[in-house]
Each structure stands twice: as C-alpha cells, then as structure tokens.
Amino acid sequence: MIAIRRPIKGGNRPSQWVNPDEVTPAQLSTVHGQVRTMPSSAAPSTPQRSIPSRRGPVPPRPTGMTRMGATPHSESGFDRPSLTLALVTLSAGVLALLGASWALTRPCVLGSCERLQRVEEMSGETLQELTESPSTDALSEAQQQLEAARRQLDGIPPWSRHHRRSRRLLDRLEGRSQQLQAARSPLGLAYQAALLSQNPPHSIEEWQEMERLWLDAIAELETIDPENPAYPLARAKLSEYRDNLAAVQQRAILERRGQEQVEAAQLAAEVARTQEGQARDLETWQETYASWRNAVGALMRVPPQTTAQRDARQLFQSYGPQLMSSEQRHRQEQAAQTLHQQGLRLADEARVAQDAQQWDTAIAKWQQAIAYMQQIPENTAYSDQRRPLIQGYTNALVQAIAQQQISEAMNRAQADLQRLCNGAPQICEYEVRRDRLQVKLLPEYVSRVQELDRQANRQNNEAAQQQLNQHVRRLIDGLELVSLNTGIRLTVLDPDGEEVARFAGN
C-alpha cells in the first residue's frame, strides 16, 4: 500500500496523507481534467540541486520554504509561478499514482484470476447438472447461474492480462444462454396450452387451439441441437408433449362423439313417444321400452368431461322416468311368467326332497316356491293361478316342518339314550322308532346292582344304599325326560324282556 503526502492549499495547515485505495475513478477523472488545464510551460523543480542544461549550469534555488505550500520569504529568490508549477506537477504525479493503484486493485489484474476459474467451474457444473438431471427447474437454475457468471466476467477490466480469456468465456456463456433460451420458448408454448386445458370440459374449438400450441412446441423442441445443454431435457419434454398432444386430440374426438350421441338420443326419444301412445299389449310395450332404452343408452354413451355431457344430464332427467315406466309395463307380464315357472320348478324339487326325508331341503324349497308365487304382479295372466298354488304349497310346508320336528326328536332321543346306557358295565341297549322308544336293561348291569344292594344290606351301609338308590333314580329320571322331550312313548324291559316301566311322553 502506497501513501502519498499532498499539500493542502491555503494558510499554514499541515499536509494530509492520501490513501490511493480511497481515490475513486470520478475523483481521478476530475483531477486529470484539472491537470489538462495547466499551462504547458510549467515544469517541476527540485530545490537545493542544480540540473544540468545545454545552456549551462543552473544555480540552485534558495531553500526558503519551511513546508510544502508555504509562502516563500522575499529574500529566497522564488517567484509564485515556479511554486505553482511545482505543486501542479506533484499533484499530477500523485493522481497518476492513485489511478495506477486503483487500476491495479481491479479484479484479475495482478497474479492469477480466481474469479475466472470460479466462473468456469460454476458454469461447467451448472450445465453438467442440467445435462445429467434434466428438468424445468434445472433449466431455470442454469440460466440464472449463467447470468450471474456473465456479471462476474464483466467486472474484469480490459487492462487485465486475463481479459482476452474472460471475453472468450463470456462469448461461450452468451452462446450457451442463447441455447437455453431456445429451449425455454417451447416450454412457454406448453405452459399456454396447459393453462387453456384447465377446468374442462372445453369446446371443440378450444381443444383445437390447444392442439396447435402443442404442435408448435413439439416443432421447436425438434430443432434443438444435440450440442445444446438442454438437449436431454428437450428429448424428455418431446415425449411428454407428444403424449399431451395425443391426449388433446383424443379429447377433441370425444367432444365430437358426445355431440353425435346427444343427437341420436333425441331422435330415439321421438320414436318412443309415438309408440307409447299406441301400446296395448306385451309386444307393443316391448317395442316402446326398446326405443326408450336406445335413447337413454345414447345418453349414457356420451363421454364424460365433455360439454355434451351437460346436455345429456338435462335430457336424462326427462328420459329416465319414461324409460322406467315403459320398462315396468313391459316387464310385468314377463315377470309373471318367469315367477310362475320358477315356483312350479321349486315345488317339484321340494316334493323330491320330502320323499327322500331331506326335511331341511324340502322346507327351503317350499318356502321359495311360495315366495315366487307371491311375487307375481296383479292384473297379469298368472295372477289368478297363484292363489290356489300358494295354499297348496303352504300345506305341504306345514307337513314338512312337522316331519322335521319328529326327525329331530328321534335324533335327540338317539343321543340321549346312548349317553344314559353307556357305563361300566354297559347299562342298557335301546331301539328308536317314530312311534315308540324301547330300552332293555342288560343282565350284567342288573346283576351288579343287585350284588351292591346285598353288600350294603349285609354291612348295614346306609351311605352305600343311598348312593345306589340315587344312581337308579337318575337312570329312571333320564329315561322319562327322553320320553318327554321327544313326545314318544318309552318302554323299559328287564334282561328277560319283561316290561318293568313305561313313560307315555306327551
């Protein structure tokens, strides 16, 4: 750092020190302007030395100044013009030195240029990232980074030895920026098309305008050179835009198809109204129903998210009830016939199951047959036939239920008797029939009970006698309960086949 002492004009004020880094270009320019206005005859002089000249030696000037800028004494021999010339010369030198110092402090003037290297690395990394990870955000980021790099290069002054290299890099960055801008143009067209596609449905004309924008965007993407850093992004967007173009074209087709379906529905409705006024029987109601069904079917085929769908919804509010009414009239006779046939079929299946003593199946079939017959509509050809059939099927159902109860009672009796007769030794054997139950005590069991009874009497063991009596009582109570639960008469026989007990059931 160089510090220069400059004189302060006026009075005996002390000199000030000037830092070259604090001198601005504007101040330097002002001072140079002042220097250019000085007389051309002025030249610096050095006190106390004689300067050789072609005209001979020049005597030394008196040393009468006590400090720079002070007024000389009258006896010193200095005149005011010489002093002014010396001050101007010194000021010009100071300012020249300050200008040189400022110029040397500009970026990339002395030594290596880290800014230039940093810009090269930053721009290269940015473009590489755009190439490796292409995206719209990466493209915008790359443009911003290139613009920042260009501003950095503009700060390198022309007198820098790196200026030529910086200009070459700046030209390359300018070319890259133009390439990136070329990639942004189709993105803008795509953005316009995307905005138009918001809040569908749209008319056919609007879909055609979107189609034009997508075609223009695709055409511009196809012109992007492979050397463009945005080329991978352009390739990706090209596929995406083609898909969007196909989607827009498909939507335009759907819009036209929707209008055609609405017109077809209106024509079918006119035919249906004419037929409905003349319908009297099953055949004419079938024709009327078919026409209304065609009208509603055309409305249902209108593609969703189209302007035609709104028209279809309004027409459906009228056509829907008409279709339901004609369908009901048409299907009444058809339903009556179908229900009658189903009821007859189920009744036949119920009889087969009943003959096979499959009571659960028989009951279910009878119930279904009755349900079908009950569903036959009034005022049809089969409405008069259903009443006697329902009565007969109900009687058969009651009988099947009774038979099922008997079968369940026999099954319960079988299980209960098996539980009562099991023991060590075996207590009894049994036989289960629909009209009676028979239990026969086994000889070994009877002998064992008699022996235990005699032992208890001999030993006068009242506890043993009481326990034996309780066992016999439980057996008798259990057999009686079986008879009561099943409602079937039960007979108990001794080992010789003689009846020893009888329970009447219900």
PDB file of C-alpha atoms in Angstrom, residues 259-275 291-292 294-296 298-299 315 319:
ATOM      1  CA  GLN A 259     -72.487 -34.324 -29.699  1.00  0.00           C
ATOM      2  CA  GLU A 260     -73.373 -37.180 -32.033  1.00  0.00           C
ATOM      3  CA  GLN A 261     -74.726 -39.295 -29.165  1.00  0.00           C
ATOM      4  CA  VAL A 262     -76.954 -36.458 -27.923  1.00  0.00           C
ATOM      5  CA  GLU A 263     -78.489 -36.083 -31.369  1.00  0.00           C
ATOM      6  CA  ALA A 264     -79.107 -39.854 -31.592  1.00  0.00           C
ATOM      7  CA  ALA A 265     -80.805 -39.848 -28.166  1.00  0.00           C
ATOM      8  CA  GLN A 266     -83.187 -37.080 -29.185  1.00  0.00           C
ATOM      9  CA  LEU A 267     -84.232 -38.968 -32.313  1.00  0.00           C
ATOM     10  CA  ALA A 268     -84.871 -42.223 -30.386  1.00  0.00           C
ATOM     11  CA  ALA A 269     -86.995 -40.358 -27.820  1.00  0.00           C
ATOM     12  CA  GLU A 270     -89.296 -39.037 -30.542  1.00  0.00           C
ATOM     13  CA  VAL A 271     -89.899 -42.592 -31.803  1.00  0.00           C
ATOM     14  CA  ALA A 272     -90.573 -43.867 -28.273  1.00  0.00           C
ATOM     15  CA  ARG A 273     -93.235 -41.233 -27.608  1.00  0.00           C
ATOM     16  CA  THR A 274     -95.105 -42.252 -30.751  1.00  0.00           C
ATOM     17  CA  GLN A 275     -95.018 -45.969 -29.812  1.00  0.00           C
ATOM     18  CA  SER A 291     -86.945 -47.218 -28.025  1.00  0.00           C
ATOM     19  CA  TRP A 292     -86.632 -45.525 -24.641  1.00  0.00           C
ATOM     20  CA  ASN A 294     -81.992 -46.708 -27.052  1.00  0.00           C
ATOM     21  CA  ALA A 295     -82.497 -43.047 -26.138  1.00  0.00           C
ATOM     22  CA  VAL A 296     -81.105 -43.442 -22.632  1.00  0.00           C
ATOM     23  CA  ALA A 298     -77.182 -42.964 -26.297  1.00  0.00           C
ATOM     24  CA  LEU A 299     -77.062 -40.513 -23.401  1.00  0.00           C
ATOM     25  CA  LEU A 315     -82.146 -34.884 -21.192  1.00  0.00           C
ATOM     26  CA  TYR A 319     -85.862 -39.704 -20.470  1.00  0.00           C
TER      27      TYR A 319
END
